[in-house]
Amino acid sequence: MNRRYSIAMFTAIAIAAIAAIAAMVCGSVHIPTSEVLSILTGHTPGKDTWGHIILDLRLPAVITAVLAGMSLAVAGLLMQTIFANPLAGPSIMGVSSGASLGVAVLVLLFGAGTGAVVSGAILGAMAVVVLLVALAGILRSGVMLLIVGILISYLSSSAIILLNYAASEQSVHTYVLWGMGTFSDTSWDQMAVPAAITTIGMCAAVFMAKGLNAMLMGENYAANLGVRVWALRAWALLTAGTLTAVTTAYCGPIAFIGLAVPHIARLALGSTNHHRLLPLTMACGAATALLTLWMCTLPSRWGAVPVNAITPIIGVPVIIYIILNHRRIAYFN
């Protein structure tokens, strides 16, 4: 197990590193790999503009992708564990829909500009998180809470459709662009907030690893071991929701990373031990997001491709594989 974990972790980190360099090489302006490495190590670039492109534009996008990938992957893992549902994820629980509704209210209803997007997304997502955490103590049933999350998603989608119908063309354009997803809109000045919250969220998830392992055997088994199931569910929801809220605020509602990456990590590890699974999920999340960023920056007639045009290409085959082979995958049995 130690050898398999080491190989999987090394592979994920290597893929992440290669994808990060590739994402900084590719784009509307191609910069040689040697120049990228030279700039990153503090040497003078061959052209002055290359230094600006790498340090001020592409490097922040790479760091944003790492933070977003880790956050969404861990959020998905937490939700799949506490609900004992392999198809649970941030979008299923209504957190992403809440963020989208928050942005829609400010942008479509009040005509706010792009500067209000972050505030609207955080407020909308956290409103859903607070509601779910409150209901976790009342319902005390993972299935019922999952149903509530799905209903929230439907209600949010309905409200967004109405707001789109009544909004101006410019407001709809702003909202649609945000909904496509991007890792490239976060500057160095904005980086502190998502970096700090991601770090805190990762630490909180690792702290819950023992309780999450107990939850794999069922709520009654976990309770007999002394785990306060409703409290663990509430904390896991709060952690997953906060990570999703911040990521959605800065990057848009990114699809499939939170759903597919935990399965990639489990298959690579061959275990559901969260003491090992959480770090590997973080690494796989970062690698997946960086691969997505690189694919978005590949030269095309349309320029940079939206993130949500790429993530289904990676995520859908994984989910289909899981559905077709769930009977012979060890962690389902």
mmCIF file of C-alpha atoms in Angstrom:
data_model
loop_
_atom_site.group_PDB
_atom_site.id
_atom_site.type_symbol
_atom_site.label_atom_id
_atom_site.label_comp_id
_atom_site.label_asym_id
_atom_site.label_seq_id
_atom_site.Cartn_x
_atom_site.Cartn_y
_atom_site.Cartn_z
ATOM 1 C CA MET A 1 0.000 0.000 0.000
ATOM 2 C CA ASN A 2 2.839 2.404 0.843
ATOM 3 C CA ARG A 3 4.474 1.705 -2.521
ATOM 4 C CA ARG A 4 1.205 2.148 -4.423
ATOM 5 C CA TYR A 5 0.485 5.390 -2.577
ATOM 6 C CA SER A 6 3.987 6.715 -3.309
ATOM 7 C CA ILE A 7 3.720 5.859 -6.998
ATOM 8 C CA ALA A 8 0.271 7.430 -7.296
ATOM 9 C CA MET A 9 1.334 10.592 -5.464
ATOM 10 C CA PHE A 10 4.532 10.948 -7.514
ATOM 11 C CA THR A 11 2.582 10.458 -10.756
ATOM 12 C CA ALA A 12 -0.029 13.065 -9.823
ATOM 13 C CA ILE A 13 2.602 15.622 -8.816
ATOM 14 C CA ALA A 14 4.631 14.953 -11.982
ATOM 15 C CA ILE A 15 1.547 15.398 -14.189
ATOM 16 C CA ALA A 16 0.700 18.607 -12.329
ATOM 17 C CA ALA A 17 4.221 19.997 -12.798
ATOM 18 C CA ILE A 18 4.344 19.138 -16.508
ATOM 19 C CA ALA A 19 0.856 20.554 -17.107
ATOM 20 C CA ALA A 20 1.761 23.752 -15.233
ATOM 21 C CA ILE A 21 4.812 24.345 -17.427
ATOM 22 C CA ALA A 22 2.823 23.487 -20.561
ATOM 23 C CA ALA A 23 0.087 25.956 -19.574
ATOM 24 C CA MET A 24 2.679 28.720 -19.230
ATOM 25 C CA VAL A 25 4.283 27.841 -22.563
ATOM 26 C CA CYS A 26 1.060 27.759 -24.597
ATOM 27 C CA GLY A 27 -1.281 30.617 -25.343
ATOM 28 C CA SER A 28 -1.789 33.427 -27.806
ATOM 29 C CA VAL A 29 1.919 34.169 -27.334
ATOM 30 C CA HIS A 30 4.078 31.038 -27.418
ATOM 31 C CA ILE A 31 7.013 31.239 -25.001
ATOM 32 C CA PRO A 32 9.777 28.597 -25.198
ATOM 33 C CA THR A 33 10.026 26.188 -22.273
ATOM 34 C CA SER A 34 13.600 27.258 -21.560
ATOM 35 C CA GLU A 35 12.473 30.880 -21.261
ATOM 36 C CA VAL A 36 9.597 29.934 -18.936
ATOM 37 C CA LEU A 37 11.958 28.057 -16.627
ATOM 38 C CA SER A 38 14.448 30.924 -16.792
ATOM 39 C CA ILE A 39 11.801 33.476 -15.807
ATOM 40 C CA LEU A 40 10.508 31.287 -12.957
ATOM 41 C CA THR A 41 14.028 30.958 -11.544
ATOM 42 C CA GLY A 42 14.524 34.718 -11.526
ATOM 43 C CA HIS A 43 16.634 35.205 -14.646
ATOM 44 C CA THR A 44 16.128 37.994 -17.179
ATOM 45 C CA PRO A 45 13.818 36.909 -20.022
ATOM 46 C CA GLY A 46 14.809 37.120 -23.673
ATOM 47 C CA LYS A 47 11.976 39.608 -24.235
ATOM 48 C CA ASP A 48 10.635 42.046 -21.648
ATOM 49 C CA THR A 49 7.009 41.224 -22.437
ATOM 50 C CA TRP A 50 7.590 37.536 -21.717
ATOM 51 C CA GLY A 51 8.342 38.270 -18.082
ATOM 52 C CA HIS A 52 5.075 40.182 -17.729
ATOM 53 C CA ILE A 53 3.070 37.448 -19.467
ATOM 54 C CA ILE A 54 4.482 34.671 -17.280
ATOM 55 C CA LEU A 55 4.642 36.378 -13.883
ATOM 56 C CA ASP A 56 1.544 38.569 -14.064
ATOM 57 C CA LEU A 57 -0.831 36.535 -16.240
ATOM 58 C CA ARG A 58 -0.013 32.849 -16.584
ATOM 59 C CA LEU A 59 1.532 32.083 -13.177
ATOM 60 C CA PRO A 60 -1.518 33.434 -11.272
ATOM 61 C CA ALA A 61 -3.726 31.279 -13.522
ATOM 62 C CA VAL A 62 -1.634 28.213 -12.679
ATOM 63 C CA ILE A 63 -1.842 28.884 -8.937
ATOM 64 C CA THR A 64 -5.585 29.532 -9.208
ATOM 65 C CA ALA A 65 -6.028 26.213 -11.026
ATOM 66 C CA VAL A 66 -4.107 24.388 -8.287
ATOM 67 C CA LEU A 67 -6.222 25.956 -5.529
ATOM 68 C CA ALA A 68 -9.486 25.354 -7.405
ATOM 69 C CA GLY A 69 -8.638 21.762 -8.283
ATOM 70 C CA MET A 70 -7.676 20.901 -4.716
ATOM 71 C CA SER A 71 -10.736 22.627 -3.256
ATOM 72 C CA LEU A 72 -13.320 21.055 -5.562
ATOM 73 C CA ALA A 73 -11.765 17.586 -5.360
ATOM 74 C CA VAL A 74 -11.689 17.574 -1.552
ATOM 75 C CA ALA A 75 -15.210 19.034 -1.403
ATOM 76 C CA GLY A 76 -16.424 16.219 -3.638
ATOM 77 C CA LEU A 77 -14.666 13.563 -1.553
ATOM 78 C CA LEU A 78 -16.176 14.894 1.676
ATOM 79 C CA MET A 79 -19.680 14.873 0.224
ATOM 80 C CA GLN A 80 -19.352 11.408 -1.297
ATOM 81 C CA THR A 81 -18.192 10.029 2.044
ATOM 82 C CA ILE A 82 -20.714 11.659 4.379
ATOM 83 C CA PHE A 83 -23.635 10.846 2.066
ATOM 84 C CA ALA A 84 -22.309 7.385 1.117
ATOM 85 C CA ASN A 85 -23.148 8.289 -2.466
ATOM 86 C CA PRO A 86 -20.536 8.010 -5.251
ATOM 87 C CA LEU A 87 -22.400 10.605 -7.333
ATOM 88 C CA ALA A 88 -22.571 13.285 -4.632
ATOM 89 C CA GLY A 89 -20.666 16.502 -5.260
ATOM 90 C CA PRO A 90 -20.703 20.293 -4.829
ATOM 91 C CA SER A 91 -23.089 20.810 -7.740
ATOM 92 C CA ILE A 92 -25.487 18.104 -6.539
ATOM 93 C CA MET A 93 -25.779 19.643 -3.057
ATOM 94 C CA GLY A 94 -26.873 23.005 -4.414
ATOM 95 C CA VAL A 95 -23.788 24.965 -3.333
ATOM 96 C CA SER A 96 -22.727 25.770 -6.891
ATOM 97 C CA SER A 97 -26.328 26.635 -7.767
ATOM 98 C CA GLY A 98 -26.504 28.948 -4.759
ATOM 99 C CA ALA A 99 -23.365 30.727 -5.933
ATOM 100 C CA SER A 100 -24.810 31.042 -9.431
ATOM 101 C CA LEU A 101 -28.039 32.472 -8.029
ATOM 102 C CA GLY A 102 -26.105 35.003 -5.938
ATOM 103 C CA VAL A 103 -24.265 36.205 -9.027
ATOM 104 C CA ALA A 104 -27.486 36.226 -11.055
ATOM 105 C CA VAL A 105 -29.267 38.428 -8.504
ATOM 106 C CA LEU A 106 -26.507 41.053 -8.478
ATOM 107 C CA VAL A 107 -25.663 40.963 -12.189
ATOM 108 C CA LEU A 108 -29.029 40.250 -13.814
ATOM 109 C CA LEU A 109 -31.418 41.911 -11.367
ATOM 110 C CA PHE A 110 -29.390 44.916 -10.232
ATOM 111 C CA GLY A 111 -27.126 45.263 -13.271
ATOM 112 C CA ALA A 112 -23.904 45.094 -11.246
ATOM 113 C CA GLY A 113 -20.640 44.708 -13.142
ATOM 114 C CA THR A 114 -18.002 41.998 -12.994
ATOM 115 C CA GLY A 115 -16.664 43.418 -9.725
ATOM 116 C CA ALA A 116 -19.790 42.172 -7.925
ATOM 117 C CA VAL A 117 -19.405 38.597 -9.159
ATOM 118 C CA VAL A 118 -17.140 37.432 -6.316
ATOM 119 C CA SER A 119 -19.353 38.947 -3.620
ATOM 120 C CA GLY A 120 -22.531 37.530 -5.138
ATOM 121 C CA ALA A 121 -21.095 34.034 -5.519
ATOM 122 C CA ILE A 122 -19.767 33.863 -1.964
ATOM 123 C CA LEU A 123 -23.013 35.190 -0.469
ATOM 124 C CA GLY A 124 -25.181 32.808 -2.501
ATOM 125 C CA ALA A 125 -23.072 29.735 -1.820
ATOM 126 C CA MET A 126 -22.656 30.449 1.888
ATOM 127 C CA ALA A 127 -26.417 30.972 2.251
ATOM 128 C CA VAL A 128 -26.937 27.425 0.956
ATOM 129 C CA VAL A 129 -24.137 26.100 3.197
ATOM 130 C CA VAL A 130 -25.662 27.689 6.304
ATOM 131 C CA LEU A 131 -29.062 26.242 5.384
ATOM 132 C CA LEU A 132 -27.625 22.749 4.856
ATOM 133 C CA VAL A 133 -25.624 22.856 8.100
ATOM 134 C CA ALA A 134 -28.749 23.930 10.010
ATOM 135 C CA LEU A 135 -30.789 21.142 8.411
ATOM 136 C CA ALA A 136 -28.042 18.595 9.144
ATOM 137 C CA GLY A 137 -28.833 18.924 12.843
ATOM 138 C CA ILE A 138 -32.590 18.647 12.253
ATOM 139 C CA LEU A 139 -32.875 15.902 9.638
ATOM 140 C CA ARG A 140 -29.928 13.768 10.791
ATOM 141 C CA SER A 141 -30.300 11.740 7.611
ATOM 142 C CA GLY A 142 -27.798 11.869 4.777
ATOM 143 C CA VAL A 143 -30.376 10.804 2.192
ATOM 144 C CA MET A 144 -32.886 13.484 3.206
ATOM 145 C CA LEU A 145 -30.162 16.140 3.221
ATOM 146 C CA LEU A 146 -29.071 15.045 -0.255
ATOM 147 C CA ILE A 147 -32.654 15.412 -1.481
ATOM 148 C CA VAL A 148 -32.829 18.913 0.025
ATOM 149 C CA GLY A 149 -29.634 19.850 -1.825
ATOM 150 C CA ILE A 150 -31.069 18.625 -5.123
ATOM 151 C CA LEU A 151 -34.269 20.612 -4.524
ATOM 152 C CA ILE A 152 -32.205 23.733 -3.807
ATOM 153 C CA SER A 153 -30.440 23.238 -7.151
ATOM 154 C CA TYR A 154 -33.765 23.047 -8.986
ATOM 155 C CA LEU A 155 -35.159 26.127 -7.247
ATOM 156 C CA SER A 156 -31.980 28.103 -7.949
ATOM 157 C CA SER A 157 -32.043 27.101 -11.611
ATOM 158 C CA SER A 158 -35.675 28.192 -11.883
ATOM 159 C CA ALA A 159 -34.907 31.599 -10.364
ATOM 160 C CA ILE A 160 -31.889 32.049 -12.657
ATOM 161 C CA ILE A 161 -34.019 31.328 -15.743
ATOM 162 C CA LEU A 162 -36.519 34.000 -14.692
ATOM 163 C CA LEU A 163 -33.737 36.521 -14.030
ATOM 164 C CA ASN A 164 -32.148 35.804 -17.414
ATOM 165 C CA TYR A 165 -35.498 36.308 -19.115
ATOM 166 C CA ALA A 166 -35.984 39.750 -17.569
ATOM 167 C CA ALA A 167 -32.375 41.026 -17.677
ATOM 168 C CA SER A 168 -30.662 43.284 -20.193
ATOM 169 C CA GLU A 169 -28.496 41.876 -22.961
ATOM 170 C CA GLN A 170 -25.287 43.203 -21.378
ATOM 171 C CA SER A 171 -26.115 41.696 -17.983
ATOM 172 C CA VAL A 172 -26.882 38.314 -19.530
ATOM 173 C CA HIS A 173 -23.582 38.459 -21.433
ATOM 174 C CA THR A 174 -21.643 39.138 -18.205
ATOM 175 C CA TYR A 175 -23.407 36.299 -16.406
ATOM 176 C CA VAL A 176 -22.915 33.795 -19.231
ATOM 177 C CA LEU A 177 -19.179 34.536 -19.438
ATOM 178 C CA TRP A 178 -18.805 33.955 -15.686
ATOM 179 C CA GLY A 179 -20.766 30.703 -15.954
ATOM 180 C CA MET A 180 -18.355 29.308 -18.550
ATOM 181 C CA GLY A 181 -15.588 29.145 -15.951
ATOM 182 C CA THR A 182 -12.006 30.394 -16.062
ATOM 183 C CA PHE A 183 -8.800 30.155 -14.043
ATOM 184 C CA SER A 184 -7.349 33.302 -15.607
ATOM 185 C CA ASP A 185 -9.279 36.122 -13.945
ATOM 186 C CA THR A 186 -7.580 36.038 -10.522
ATOM 187 C CA SER A 187 -4.769 38.560 -9.990
ATOM 188 C CA TRP A 188 -2.018 38.541 -7.379
ATOM 189 C CA ASP A 189 -3.987 41.107 -5.363
ATOM 190 C CA GLN A 190 -6.929 38.693 -5.086
ATOM 191 C CA MET A 191 -4.914 35.536 -4.444
ATOM 192 C CA ALA A 192 -4.641 35.809 -0.647
ATOM 193 C CA VAL A 193 -8.303 35.025 0.083
ATOM 194 C CA PRO A 194 -8.670 31.778 -1.927
ATOM 195 C CA ALA A 195 -5.187 30.636 -0.862
ATOM 196 C CA ALA A 196 -5.931 31.135 2.840
ATOM 197 C CA ILE A 197 -9.375 29.516 2.713
ATOM 198 C CA THR A 198 -8.091 26.568 0.674
ATOM 199 C CA THR A 199 -5.285 25.979 3.190
ATOM 200 C CA ILE A 200 -7.697 26.087 6.135
ATOM 201 C CA GLY A 201 -10.141 23.806 4.313
ATOM 202 C CA MET A 202 -7.439 21.233 3.529
ATOM 203 C CA CYS A 203 -6.335 21.177 7.181
ATOM 204 C CA ALA A 204 -9.948 20.799 8.353
ATOM 205 C CA ALA A 205 -10.506 17.880 5.971
ATOM 206 C CA VAL A 206 -7.371 16.079 7.171
ATOM 207 C CA PHE A 207 -8.499 16.606 10.778
ATOM 208 C CA MET A 208 -11.771 14.780 9.941
ATOM 209 C CA ALA A 209 -10.049 11.775 8.315
ATOM 210 C CA LYS A 210 -10.588 9.373 11.236
ATOM 211 C CA GLY A 211 -14.302 10.143 11.451
ATOM 212 C CA LEU A 212 -14.670 9.876 7.676
ATOM 213 C CA ASN A 213 -13.109 6.402 7.763
ATOM 214 C CA ALA A 214 -15.674 5.355 10.372
ATOM 215 C CA MET A 215 -18.507 6.731 8.212
ATOM 216 C CA LEU A 216 -17.529 4.304 5.446
ATOM 217 C CA MET A 217 -18.956 1.476 7.578
ATOM 218 C CA GLY A 218 -22.282 3.238 8.045
ATOM 219 C CA GLU A 219 -23.721 5.855 10.375
ATOM 220 C CA ASN A 220 -24.646 3.349 13.113
ATOM 221 C CA TYR A 221 -21.153 1.849 13.132
ATOM 222 C CA ALA A 222 -19.582 5.303 13.293
ATOM 223 C CA ALA A 223 -21.894 6.295 16.150
ATOM 224 C CA ASN A 224 -20.944 3.134 18.079
ATOM 225 C CA LEU A 225 -17.297 4.156 17.738
ATOM 226 C CA GLY A 226 -18.105 7.465 19.401
ATOM 227 C CA VAL A 227 -18.313 9.601 16.269
ATOM 228 C CA ARG A 228 -20.891 12.384 16.539
ATOM 229 C CA VAL A 229 -22.345 11.723 13.115
ATOM 230 C CA TRP A 230 -24.492 14.838 12.808
ATOM 231 C CA ALA A 231 -21.617 17.068 13.963
ATOM 232 C CA LEU A 232 -19.180 15.424 11.533
ATOM 233 C CA ARG A 233 -21.704 15.841 8.719
ATOM 234 C CA ALA A 234 -22.216 19.504 9.604
ATOM 235 C CA TRP A 235 -18.467 20.228 9.723
ATOM 236 C CA ALA A 236 -17.848 18.336 6.491
ATOM 237 C CA LEU A 237 -20.664 20.254 4.804
ATOM 238 C CA LEU A 238 -19.330 23.557 6.094
ATOM 239 C CA THR A 239 -15.819 22.736 4.872
ATOM 240 C CA ALA A 240 -16.942 21.446 1.468
ATOM 241 C CA GLY A 241 -19.374 24.314 1.014
ATOM 242 C CA THR A 242 -16.829 26.985 1.895
ATOM 243 C CA LEU A 243 -14.230 25.519 -0.468
ATOM 244 C CA THR A 244 -16.814 25.356 -3.249
ATOM 245 C CA ALA A 245 -18.091 28.864 -2.541
ATOM 246 C CA VAL A 246 -14.680 30.504 -2.832
ATOM 247 C CA THR A 247 -13.704 28.503 -5.912
ATOM 248 C CA THR A 248 -16.994 29.301 -7.642
ATOM 249 C CA ALA A 249 -16.661 32.970 -6.738
ATOM 250 C CA TYR A 250 -13.264 33.376 -8.390
ATOM 251 C CA CYS A 251 -13.460 30.770 -11.175
ATOM 252 C CA GLY A 252 -17.145 30.267 -11.922
ATOM 253 C CA PRO A 253 -19.186 27.073 -11.419
ATOM 254 C CA ILE A 254 -16.584 24.502 -12.493
ATOM 255 C CA ALA A 255 -18.162 21.150 -13.353
ATOM 256 C CA PHE A 256 -17.028 17.531 -12.882
ATOM 257 C CA ILE A 257 -13.768 18.074 -10.957
ATOM 258 C CA GLY A 258 -15.512 17.612 -7.611
ATOM 259 C CA LEU A 259 -17.402 14.590 -8.923
ATOM 260 C CA ALA A 260 -14.741 12.706 -10.900
ATOM 261 C CA VAL A 261 -11.411 13.365 -9.153
ATOM 262 C CA PRO A 262 -12.220 11.508 -5.884
ATOM 263 C CA HIS A 263 -12.895 8.391 -7.985
ATOM 264 C CA ILE A 264 -9.614 8.831 -9.858
ATOM 265 C CA ALA A 265 -7.780 9.020 -6.520
ATOM 266 C CA ARG A 266 -9.575 5.950 -5.104
ATOM 267 C CA LEU A 267 -8.822 3.897 -8.213
ATOM 268 C CA ALA A 268 -5.168 4.936 -8.141
ATOM 269 C CA LEU A 269 -4.814 4.219 -4.416
ATOM 270 C CA GLY A 270 -6.955 1.087 -4.300
ATOM 271 C CA SER A 271 -8.168 2.112 -0.856
ATOM 272 C CA THR A 272 -10.654 4.371 0.910
ATOM 273 C CA ASN A 273 -8.390 5.186 3.857
ATOM 274 C CA HIS A 274 -8.834 8.945 4.121
ATOM 275 C CA HIS A 275 -5.446 9.427 5.785
ATOM 276 C CA ARG A 276 -3.936 8.560 2.387
ATOM 277 C CA LEU A 277 -6.889 9.349 0.156
ATOM 278 C CA LEU A 278 -7.198 13.026 1.106
ATOM 279 C CA PRO A 279 -3.599 14.021 0.166
ATOM 280 C CA LEU A 280 -3.822 12.023 -3.064
ATOM 281 C CA THR A 281 -7.169 13.632 -3.907
ATOM 282 C CA MET A 282 -5.589 17.067 -3.442
ATOM 283 C CA ALA A 283 -2.739 16.151 -5.805
ATOM 284 C CA CYS A 284 -5.096 14.616 -8.383
ATOM 285 C CA GLY A 285 -7.375 17.652 -8.171
ATOM 286 C CA ALA A 286 -4.476 20.012 -8.834
ATOM 287 C CA ALA A 287 -3.239 17.845 -11.717
ATOM 288 C CA THR A 288 -6.708 17.653 -13.298
ATOM 289 C CA ALA A 289 -7.256 21.406 -13.052
ATOM 290 C CA LEU A 290 -3.817 22.115 -14.536
ATOM 291 C CA LEU A 291 -4.459 19.704 -17.413
ATOM 292 C CA THR A 292 -7.724 21.555 -18.001
ATOM 293 C CA LEU A 293 -5.923 24.912 -17.954
ATOM 294 C CA TRP A 294 -3.356 23.654 -20.464
ATOM 295 C CA MET A 295 -6.075 22.349 -22.796
ATOM 296 C CA CYS A 296 -7.868 25.702 -22.523
ATOM 297 C CA THR A 297 -4.737 27.571 -23.605
ATOM 298 C CA LEU A 298 -3.994 25.445 -26.666
ATOM 299 C CA PRO A 299 -4.089 27.555 -29.842
ATOM 300 C CA SER A 300 -7.532 27.684 -31.436
ATOM 301 C CA ARG A 301 -9.526 29.929 -33.742
ATOM 302 C CA TRP A 302 -11.600 31.095 -30.728
ATOM 303 C CA GLY A 303 -8.674 31.954 -28.441
ATOM 304 C CA ALA A 304 -8.777 30.579 -24.896
ATOM 305 C CA VAL A 305 -11.506 27.964 -24.446
ATOM 306 C CA PRO A 306 -13.769 28.135 -21.338
ATOM 307 C CA VAL A 307 -12.957 25.699 -18.538
ATOM 308 C CA ASN A 308 -16.419 24.128 -18.584
ATOM 309 C CA ALA A 309 -15.912 23.176 -22.219
ATOM 310 C CA ILE A 310 -12.997 20.946 -21.164
ATOM 311 C CA THR A 311 -13.882 19.460 -17.758
ATOM 312 C CA PRO A 312 -16.649 17.184 -19.153
ATOM 313 C CA ILE A 313 -14.098 15.702 -21.579
ATOM 314 C CA ILE A 314 -12.072 14.573 -18.552
ATOM 315 C CA GLY A 315 -14.881 13.890 -16.100
ATOM 316 C CA VAL A 316 -17.564 12.112 -18.143
ATOM 317 C CA PRO A 317 -15.403 9.092 -19.178
ATOM 318 C CA VAL A 318 -14.425 8.589 -15.523
ATOM 319 C CA ILE A 319 -18.039 8.616 -14.333
ATOM 320 C CA ILE A 320 -19.143 6.280 -17.149
ATOM 321 C CA TYR A 321 -16.323 3.868 -16.242
ATOM 322 C CA ILE A 322 -17.365 3.934 -12.581
ATOM 323 C CA ILE A 323 -21.028 3.277 -13.423
ATOM 324 C CA LEU A 324 -20.242 0.389 -15.787
ATOM 325 C CA ASN A 325 -17.692 -1.276 -13.502
ATOM 326 C CA HIS A 326 -18.986 -0.515 -10.012
ATOM 327 C CA ARG A 327 -19.632 -4.208 -9.229
ATOM 328 C CA ARG A 328 -15.961 -5.129 -9.573
ATOM 329 C CA ILE A 329 -14.421 -1.973 -8.108
ATOM 330 C CA ALA A 330 -13.165 -2.803 -4.621
ATOM 331 C CA TYR A 331 -14.282 0.339 -2.789
ATOM 332 C CA PHE A 332 -17.927 -0.195 -3.814
ATOM 333 C CA ASN A 333 -18.065 -3.623 -2.193
#
